[in-house]
Amino acid sequence: MADEDRCSGFMPGERAALPHAPAGPLAGLTFAAKDLFDVAGHPTTYGNPDWARTHPPAVATATAVLALAEAGARFLGKTKTVELAFGLTGENVWYGTPLNPAAPDRFPGGSSCGSASVVARGEADIALGSDTGGSVRIPASYCGIYGIRPSWGAVSLVGARELAPSFDTAGWFAARASALRRAGEVLLPEGGEGPLGPPLRVQEAWVNAQPAVATALKPALEAVESILGPCVQVSTVPHALPFLYEQFRCIQAEEAWATLGAWIAHESPRFGPGVGERFALARDLEPGKAAAARAFRQRFRRRLLGLLGGGAVMAYPTSPLVAPRLDSSPAEQLWVREITIGVTAIAGMAGLAEVSIPAGRANGAPVGLSLVAAPGRDRALLALAERVAERMGLPV
Amino acid sequence: MADEDRCSGFMPGERAALPHAPAGPLAGLTFAAKDLFDVAGHPTTYGNPDWARTHPPAVATATAVLALAEAGARFLGKTKTVELAFGLTGENVWYGTPLNPAAPDRFPGGSSCGSASVVARGEADIALGSDTGGSVRIPASYCGIYGIRPSWGAVSLVGARELAPSFDTAGWFAARASALRRAGEVLLPEGGEGPLGPPLRVQEAWVNAQPAVATALKPALEAVESILGPCVQVSTVPHALPFLYEQFRCIQAEEAWATLGAWIAHESPRFGPGVGERFALARDLEPGKAAAARAFRQRFRRRLLGLLGGGAVMAYPTSPLVAPRLDSSPAEQLWVREITIGVTAIAGMAGLAEVSIPAGRANGAPVGLSLVAAPGRDRALLALAERVAERMGLPV
């Protein structure tokens, strides 16, 4: 593989192709899609050569990909993903780890690493990803672009591979807030507009963040307050974020093994660092743990819907840390994973809509501010993100 | 295969086994699960021998199956399904078509035919099925038992096979309204209780029904009115039900091919009557048709959420016809399919919760009355079904 291919966000080799409508609401824009979305006539690698080898090429195109092309956006090709979407750094040893153009010595974030990279490099206006445990939000924050994890179930995953279905969502990236919103107008169900507020400052997510990250996000939070009024301080989990991480991990493990375990047990595929270990932990999960976590999840979800039912918007750092360095140790990467998912699991466990805004830099790398709303309020959230961007003087 | 096996709702051969909790809210009850739910260590046939041959045995148990066993219900085994869940009669030429004990010369209804049959024969208290286009509701109506298609997304499909994901739901059957409700208390998310009403009489669904069916359901509708007050007459589709059928068919075809087309194109599996033809139609669908249907679906969904948002409950015949005879012609079966899905697509297109109550008999076979509510109101609907059953003197 050429060196250029190894650092590109696009999959190496011939680009998947797809016709697009000559006119439509997204005419003039380009887009790419993570290589877990099917494009008819092309293989879907799911980031792993053994997956590609043991699955026939797609015969139909994923609904979300089709929807963007039908709205006039021009498809540029498939982008790299962490193997089976099970990882947050964005590393892929088979096809190469995409460059993080905003911090070239750091990871791009994953699992939708290629989509984030091509948008951050200005190669595509919009790129589809998927987000189970943070796989759109984290690379958006790491690469300094906009990203949305929509309400669970709001955007079609037909023709896309699954990891943990009760968390899986189809999300997308853009370098401009208006492009993020315009893609939403095509992909999201109708409804959910209207005013949001007040903003809720989720205490534990700010405390959990590195001080430099929290400081860098202050101007963005003030821009939110200038639109929605002063923040109200709240707490989402009485048990704090490490507990939330552990509940998420158990449910994700149970679902990932139920979804992909049969293929793994049957094919014994080769995996890059970390991925195989995570599936082995999923296989060996103590059965009672997931059941207890599912029961907790119901209570957590009810609490969050209560907090957000009236239109309130939570605001907190998308990621508590900037992107880890490419040479960080496995132990450091594991620690980053745990502390990060403690935050991303808030929206994940409750099925909420979350938009990450490229809001500043800390320690020489980008950081994002997340705005999080009740399920179904995606359109309102995208409109709010655009207003915040305007207020901050960011490209809209 | 023994004759007994051919008519049984259970899969032939050794029964899949699973431990259950010694105590819990479902202790003392038995259950079965359609053979598209995984049980660890056993093959999932999805109703088709070529599927079974080309897929490894499950390594994990589906979340919904696990939830019932964890609540103390005793698992009895897997039940037959129409191949790839793509059919409404309940026929399976490979494993045998299960008996409809309430009308032995008629089909049991499908695709969850085995689950309906074992419940109607009193062999299991609860049986899991799945419902994409009516696959729980129709066999419930045909076999004279209770059945629920929950709100889309409400019950986990982790570890279950997909057909058309934006319609697929995990539902269940019971011969007693209390057992239907008790399973719901284990499987459904918390919330959604509270009063429902007024009842809405959906005009086109009553006009669409055979006169004998409509007449047979009158006492059940009166029981609903005695609880919720007099019916308000409404209409859901300005274009009438054949139009709704066609929109449903196009979206289902697009999703079914995106989900299963690669496997079919790669393996060229053998299919029983009708199933292969339906997949061929799905493969050959004109692309623009599904896109137009998806746009219509958004408008339809918004209209239905508007109708039902305040707690209203629609009431109409679950199926416009009783079960077709085992010797009915392919042409007659196609006509039954089209006229039936025109009605079942109301809840399917809008993601609504629907419970079918065994409400009477017409032409010597059972007919069900459906109560349909807004997404998330499943628990209220199950409580209402139990009250209606009490009022009618049915077994609760």
Coordinates of C-alpha atoms in Angstrom, one line a residue, chain A:
Chain A
M1 CA 0.0 0.0 0.0
A2 CA 1.3 3.5 -0.8
D3 CA 2.2 5.7 2.2
E4 CA -0.4 8.2 1.0
D5 CA -3.0 5.4 1.3
R6 CA -1.9 4.5 4.8
C7 CA -2.6 8.1 6.1
S8 CA -5.7 8.7 4.0
G9 CA -9.2 8.5 5.5
F10 CA -10.4 6.9 2.4
M11 CA -10.1 3.1 1.9
P12 CA -7.2 2.2 -0.3
G13 CA -7.7 0.9 -3.8
E14 CA -10.5 1.7 -6.2
R15 CA -13.2 4.0 -4.8
A16 CA -16.7 2.8 -4.4
A17 CA -19.0 4.7 -6.8
L18 CA -22.7 5.6 -6.7
P19 CA -24.8 7.9 -8.9
H20 CA -26.4 11.0 -7.3
A21 CA -29.4 13.1 -8.2
P22 CA -28.6 16.1 -10.4
A23 CA -30.5 18.4 -8.1
G24 CA -31.8 18.4 -4.6
P25 CA -31.2 20.0 -1.2
L26 CA -27.6 18.8 -1.0
A27 CA -26.6 19.6 -4.6
G28 CA -23.0 20.9 -4.7
L29 CA -21.9 19.0 -1.6
T30 CA -19.7 15.9 -1.5
F31 CA -19.9 13.0 1.0
A32 CA -18.1 9.8 2.0
A33 CA -19.3 6.9 4.1
K34 CA -17.6 4.7 6.7
D35 CA -16.9 1.2 5.4
L36 CA -19.6 -0.4 7.4
F37 CA -22.3 1.1 5.2
D38 CA -23.0 -1.0 2.1
V39 CA -22.6 0.3 -1.4
A40 CA -24.1 -2.0 -4.0
G41 CA -21.4 -3.9 -6.0
H42 CA -18.6 -3.2 -3.5
P43 CA -17.3 -5.2 -0.6
T44 CA -18.0 -3.9 2.9
T45 CA -14.8 -4.6 4.8
Y46 CA -16.0 -3.5 8.3
G47 CA -12.3 -2.6 8.8
N48 CA -11.1 -6.2 8.8
P49 CA -9.6 -8.3 6.0
D50 CA -11.1 -11.5 7.3
W51 CA -14.6 -9.9 7.4
A52 CA -14.1 -8.8 3.8
R53 CA -13.0 -12.3 2.8
T54 CA -15.9 -14.2 4.5
H55 CA -18.7 -11.9 3.3
P56 CA -20.0 -11.4 -0.2
P57 CA -20.0 -7.9 -1.8
A58 CA -23.1 -5.8 -1.1
V59 CA -26.0 -6.1 -3.5
A60 CA -27.8 -3.0 -2.2
T61 CA -26.8 0.4 -0.9
A62 CA -27.4 1.4 2.7
T63 CA -30.5 3.6 3.1
A64 CA -28.6 6.5 4.7
V65 CA -26.0 6.6 1.8
L66 CA -28.8 6.4 -0.7
A67 CA -30.7 9.2 1.0
L68 CA -27.7 11.6 0.7
A69 CA -27.1 10.7 -3.0
E70 CA -30.8 11.1 -3.7
A71 CA -30.7 14.6 -2.2
G72 CA -28.0 15.5 -4.7
A73 CA -24.8 15.0 -2.7
R74 CA -21.9 13.5 -4.7
F75 CA -20.4 10.3 -3.2
L76 CA -16.6 10.2 -3.0
G77 CA -16.1 6.7 -1.6
K78 CA -15.8 4.6 1.6
T79 CA -13.7 5.6 4.6
K80 CA -11.7 3.6 7.1
T81 CA -13.2 2.3 10.3
V82 CA -11.7 0.6 13.4
E83 CA -12.2 -3.1 13.0
L84 CA -15.9 -4.1 13.6
A85 CA -16.3 -0.5 14.9
F86 CA -15.0 -1.7 18.3
G87 CA -12.4 0.9 19.4
L88 CA -12.1 4.7 20.0
T89 CA -8.6 5.6 19.0
G90 CA -9.1 5.3 15.2
E91 CA -6.2 2.8 14.7
N92 CA -6.4 0.3 11.9
V93 CA -3.3 -1.8 11.3
W94 CA -4.6 -3.4 8.1
Y95 CA -5.6 -0.4 6.1
G96 CA -3.6 2.3 7.9
T97 CA -4.6 4.8 10.6
P98 CA -5.9 8.0 9.1
L99 CA -4.2 11.3 9.7
N100 CA -5.6 13.7 12.3
P101 CA -4.8 16.9 10.3
A102 CA -5.5 19.1 13.3
A103 CA -2.9 17.2 15.4
P104 CA -0.7 15.0 13.2
D105 CA 1.1 13.3 16.1
R106 CA -2.2 12.2 17.7
F107 CA -4.8 9.6 16.9
P108 CA -7.8 10.8 14.8
G109 CA -10.3 9.1 17.1
G110 CA -12.6 6.2 16.2
S111 CA -14.2 4.1 15.2
S112 CA -15.3 6.5 12.4
C113 CA -11.7 7.6 11.9
G114 CA -11.7 7.8 8.1
S115 CA -14.8 9.9 7.9
A116 CA -13.5 12.4 10.5
S117 CA -10.2 12.6 8.7
V118 CA -11.6 13.2 5.2
V119 CA -13.9 16.0 6.5
A120 CA -11.1 17.6 8.6
R121 CA -8.8 17.6 5.6
G122 CA -11.5 19.3 3.5
E123 CA -11.8 16.3 1.2
A124 CA -15.5 15.9 1.7
D125 CA -18.3 18.2 3.0
I126 CA -20.1 15.5 4.9
A127 CA -19.1 12.0 6.0
L128 CA -21.3 9.3 7.4
G129 CA -20.1 7.4 10.5
S130 CA -21.7 5.3 13.2
D131 CA -21.6 5.9 16.9
T132 CA -22.1 3.1 19.5
G133 CA -19.9 4.3 22.4
G134 CA -18.7 7.6 21.0
S135 CA -17.4 6.7 17.5
V136 CA -18.6 9.9 15.9
R137 CA -18.4 12.3 18.8
I138 CA -14.9 11.4 19.8
P139 CA -13.3 11.8 16.4
A140 CA -15.2 15.0 15.9
S141 CA -13.7 16.4 19.1
Y142 CA -10.2 15.0 18.3
C143 CA -10.2 16.4 14.7
G144 CA -11.8 19.8 15.4
I145 CA -15.0 19.3 13.3
Y146 CA -18.7 19.0 13.9
G147 CA -20.3 15.6 14.6
I148 CA -23.7 14.3 15.5
R149 CA -24.8 11.2 17.2
P150 CA -28.6 11.3 16.5
S151 CA -31.3 10.0 18.8
W152 CA -31.2 6.3 18.9
G153 CA -33.3 4.9 16.0
A154 CA -33.7 8.3 14.3
V155 CA -31.5 7.5 11.3
S156 CA -31.7 4.3 9.3
L157 CA -29.0 1.7 9.8
V158 CA -30.5 -0.5 7.1
G159 CA -27.5 -1.9 5.0
A160 CA -25.0 -1.0 7.8
R161 CA -23.2 -3.5 10.0
E162 CA -24.1 -3.8 13.7
L163 CA -22.0 -3.8 16.9
A164 CA -24.3 -3.3 19.8
P165 CA -27.7 -2.6 18.4
S166 CA -29.3 -0.9 21.4
F167 CA -26.5 1.7 21.3
D168 CA -25.7 1.8 17.5
T169 CA -26.6 5.0 15.6
A170 CA -25.8 6.4 12.2
G171 CA -24.2 9.8 12.6
W172 CA -22.2 12.2 10.5
F173 CA -19.4 14.8 10.4
A174 CA -19.1 18.2 8.7
A175 CA -16.5 21.1 8.9
R176 CA -19.4 23.6 8.7
A177 CA -22.4 23.8 11.0
S178 CA -24.7 24.5 8.1
A179 CA -23.6 21.3 6.3
L180 CA -24.2 19.3 9.4
R181 CA -27.7 20.7 9.6
R182 CA -28.5 20.3 5.9
A183 CA -27.5 16.6 6.0
G184 CA -29.8 16.3 9.0
E185 CA -32.7 17.7 7.1
V186 CA -32.3 14.8 4.7
L187 CA -31.5 12.0 7.1
L188 CA -33.7 12.8 10.1
P189 CA -37.4 12.2 10.5
E190 CA -39.6 15.3 10.4
G191 CA -40.4 17.1 13.6
G192 CA -38.5 17.9 16.8
E193 CA -37.9 21.6 16.0
G194 CA -38.7 24.4 18.4
P195 CA -37.0 26.2 21.2
L196 CA -34.6 24.4 23.6
G197 CA -33.5 25.4 27.1
P198 CA -32.4 26.0 29.8
P199 CA -28.8 24.8 29.4
L200 CA -27.8 22.2 32.1
R201 CA -24.2 22.1 33.2
V202 CA -23.5 18.4 34.0
Q203 CA -21.2 18.7 36.9
E204 CA -19.5 15.3 36.8
A205 CA -18.6 15.6 33.1
W206 CA -16.8 18.9 33.8
V207 CA -15.1 17.6 36.9
N208 CA -14.1 14.5 34.9
A209 CA -12.4 16.6 32.2
Q210 CA -8.7 17.7 32.2
P211 CA -8.6 21.3 33.6
A212 CA -7.0 22.5 30.3
V213 CA -10.0 21.0 28.4
A214 CA -12.5 22.6 30.7
T215 CA -10.8 26.0 30.4
A216 CA -10.7 25.8 26.6
L217 CA -14.4 25.2 26.4
K218 CA -15.4 28.2 28.6
P219 CA -16.0 30.6 25.6
A220 CA -18.2 28.0 23.9
L221 CA -20.3 27.5 27.1
E222 CA -20.7 31.3 27.4
A223 CA -21.9 31.4 23.8
V224 CA -24.5 28.8 24.7
E225 CA -25.6 30.8 27.7
S226 CA -25.8 34.0 25.7
I227 CA -28.5 32.2 23.6
L228 CA -30.3 29.9 26.1
G229 CA -29.8 31.8 29.4
P230 CA -27.6 30.9 32.4
C231 CA -26.7 27.3 33.0
V232 CA -28.4 25.3 35.7
Q233 CA -26.1 22.9 37.5
V234 CA -27.2 19.2 37.4
S235 CA -25.9 15.7 38.0
T236 CA -26.9 12.7 35.9
V237 CA -25.5 9.7 37.8
P238 CA -25.5 9.5 41.5
H239 CA -22.8 6.8 41.2
A240 CA -20.4 9.0 39.1
L241 CA -19.0 8.3 35.7
P242 CA -16.8 5.2 36.3
F243 CA -19.9 3.4 37.4
L244 CA -21.7 4.5 34.2
Y245 CA -18.8 3.3 32.1
E246 CA -19.0 -0.1 33.7
Q247 CA -22.7 -0.5 33.0
F248 CA -22.2 0.6 29.4
R249 CA -19.3 -1.8 29.0
C250 CA -21.3 -4.8 30.2
I251 CA -24.3 -4.2 28.0
Q252 CA -22.1 -3.4 25.0
A253 CA -20.1 -6.6 25.6
E254 CA -23.3 -8.7 25.8
E255 CA -24.7 -7.2 22.6
A256 CA -21.4 -7.3 20.7
W257 CA -20.9 -11.0 21.5
A258 CA -24.6 -11.8 20.6
T259 CA -24.2 -9.9 17.3
L260 CA -20.7 -10.9 16.2
G261 CA -19.6 -13.8 18.5
A262 CA -20.8 -16.5 16.2
W263 CA -18.7 -15.2 13.3
I264 CA -15.7 -14.7 15.5
A265 CA -16.0 -18.2 17.1
H266 CA -16.4 -19.8 13.7
E267 CA -13.8 -17.9 11.7
S268 CA -11.1 -17.0 14.3
P269 CA -10.3 -13.8 12.5
R270 CA -7.0 -11.9 13.0
F271 CA -7.5 -8.7 14.9
G272 CA -5.2 -5.7 15.4
P273 CA -4.2 -4.6 19.0
G274 CA -7.0 -4.2 21.5
V275 CA -9.9 -5.4 19.3
G276 CA -9.5 -9.1 19.9
E277 CA -9.0 -8.5 23.6
R278 CA -12.2 -6.6 23.8
F279 CA -14.2 -9.3 22.0
A280 CA -12.6 -11.9 24.4
L281 CA -13.8 -9.9 27.4
A282 CA -17.2 -9.7 25.7
R283 CA -17.2 -13.5 25.3
D284 CA -16.2 -14.1 28.9
L285 CA -18.6 -11.6 30.5
E286 CA -20.3 -12.9 33.7
P287 CA -24.0 -13.3 32.7
G288 CA -25.5 -11.6 35.7
K289 CA -23.6 -8.4 35.1
A290 CA -25.3 -7.4 31.9
A291 CA -28.7 -8.1 33.4
A292 CA -28.0 -5.8 36.3
A293 CA -26.7 -3.2 33.9
R294 CA -29.8 -3.4 31.8
A295 CA -32.0 -2.8 34.9
F296 CA -29.8 0.2 35.9
R297 CA -30.1 1.5 32.3
Q298 CA -33.9 1.7 32.6
R299 CA -33.7 3.8 35.7
F300 CA -31.0 6.0 34.2
R301 CA -33.0 6.5 31.0
R302 CA -36.1 7.5 33.0
R303 CA -34.1 10.0 35.0
L304 CA -32.5 11.6 31.9
L305 CA -35.9 11.8 30.1
G306 CA -37.2 13.6 33.1
L307 CA -34.4 16.1 33.1
L308 CA -34.6 16.8 29.4
G309 CA -38.4 16.3 28.7
G310 CA -39.1 20.0 28.9
G311 CA -36.5 20.9 26.2
A312 CA -33.5 21.4 28.4
V313 CA -30.0 20.9 26.8
M314 CA -27.1 19.5 28.6
A315 CA -23.6 21.0 27.9
Y316 CA -20.3 19.3 28.7
P317 CA -16.9 18.4 27.1
T318 CA -17.4 15.8 24.4
S319 CA -14.2 14.2 25.5
P320 CA -12.5 14.7 28.9
L321 CA -9.1 14.6 27.1
V322 CA -7.6 15.6 23.8
A323 CA -6.6 12.9 21.4
P324 CA -3.9 10.6 22.7
R325 CA -0.5 10.6 21.0
L326 CA 0.2 7.9 18.3
D327 CA 3.0 6.5 20.5
S328 CA 0.8 6.3 23.7
S329 CA 1.1 2.9 25.6
P330 CA -1.7 0.3 25.6
A331 CA -2.3 1.0 29.3
E332 CA -2.7 4.7 28.6
Q333 CA -5.1 4.0 25.8
L334 CA -7.2 1.8 28.1
W335 CA -7.3 4.5 30.7
V336 CA -8.4 7.1 28.0
R337 CA -11.0 4.6 26.8
E338 CA -12.5 4.2 30.3
I339 CA -12.6 7.9 31.3
T340 CA -14.0 8.9 27.9
I341 CA -16.8 6.4 27.7
G342 CA -17.9 7.4 31.2
V343 CA -19.0 10.6 29.5
T344 CA -20.2 9.4 26.1
A345 CA -22.3 6.7 27.8
I346 CA -24.6 9.5 29.1
A347 CA -26.3 9.9 25.7
G348 CA -25.6 6.3 24.8
M349 CA -27.4 4.7 27.7
A350 CA -30.4 7.0 27.4
G351 CA -30.7 7.2 23.5
L352 CA -30.2 11.0 23.5
A353 CA -29.2 13.3 20.6
E354 CA -25.7 14.8 20.9
V355 CA -23.9 17.3 18.7
S356 CA -20.2 18.1 19.2
I357 CA -19.0 21.6 18.3
P358 CA -15.3 22.3 17.5
A359 CA -15.0 24.7 20.4
G360 CA -11.3 25.3 21.1
R361 CA -7.8 23.8 21.6
A362 CA -6.0 22.5 24.6
N363 CA -2.5 21.1 24.8
G364 CA -2.1 21.8 21.1
A365 CA -5.1 19.7 20.0
P366 CA -8.8 20.3 19.3
V367 CA -11.6 19.9 21.9
G368 CA -15.3 19.8 21.4
L369 CA -18.3 21.0 23.4
S370 CA -21.3 18.7 23.4
L371 CA -24.9 19.8 23.4
V372 CA -27.3 17.0 24.3
A373 CA -31.1 16.9 24.1
A374 CA -34.0 14.5 24.5
P375 CA -34.6 11.8 21.9
G376 CA -36.3 13.3 18.8
R377 CA -34.9 16.9 19.3
D378 CA -32.1 16.4 16.7
R379 CA -33.3 19.1 14.4
A380 CA -33.5 21.7 17.2
L381 CA -30.1 20.7 18.3
L382 CA -28.6 21.2 14.8
A383 CA -30.2 24.6 14.6
L384 CA -28.8 25.5 18.0
A385 CA -25.3 24.3 17.1
E386 CA -25.4 26.6 14.1
R387 CA -26.4 29.6 16.3
V388 CA -23.6 28.8 18.8
A389 CA -21.1 28.6 15.9
E390 CA -22.2 32.0 14.6
R391 CA -22.0 33.5 18.1
M392 CA -18.4 32.1 18.4
G393 CA -17.4 33.3 14.9
L394 CA -16.8 29.7 13.7
P395 CA -17.3 28.8 10.1
V396 CA -21.1 28.1 9.6

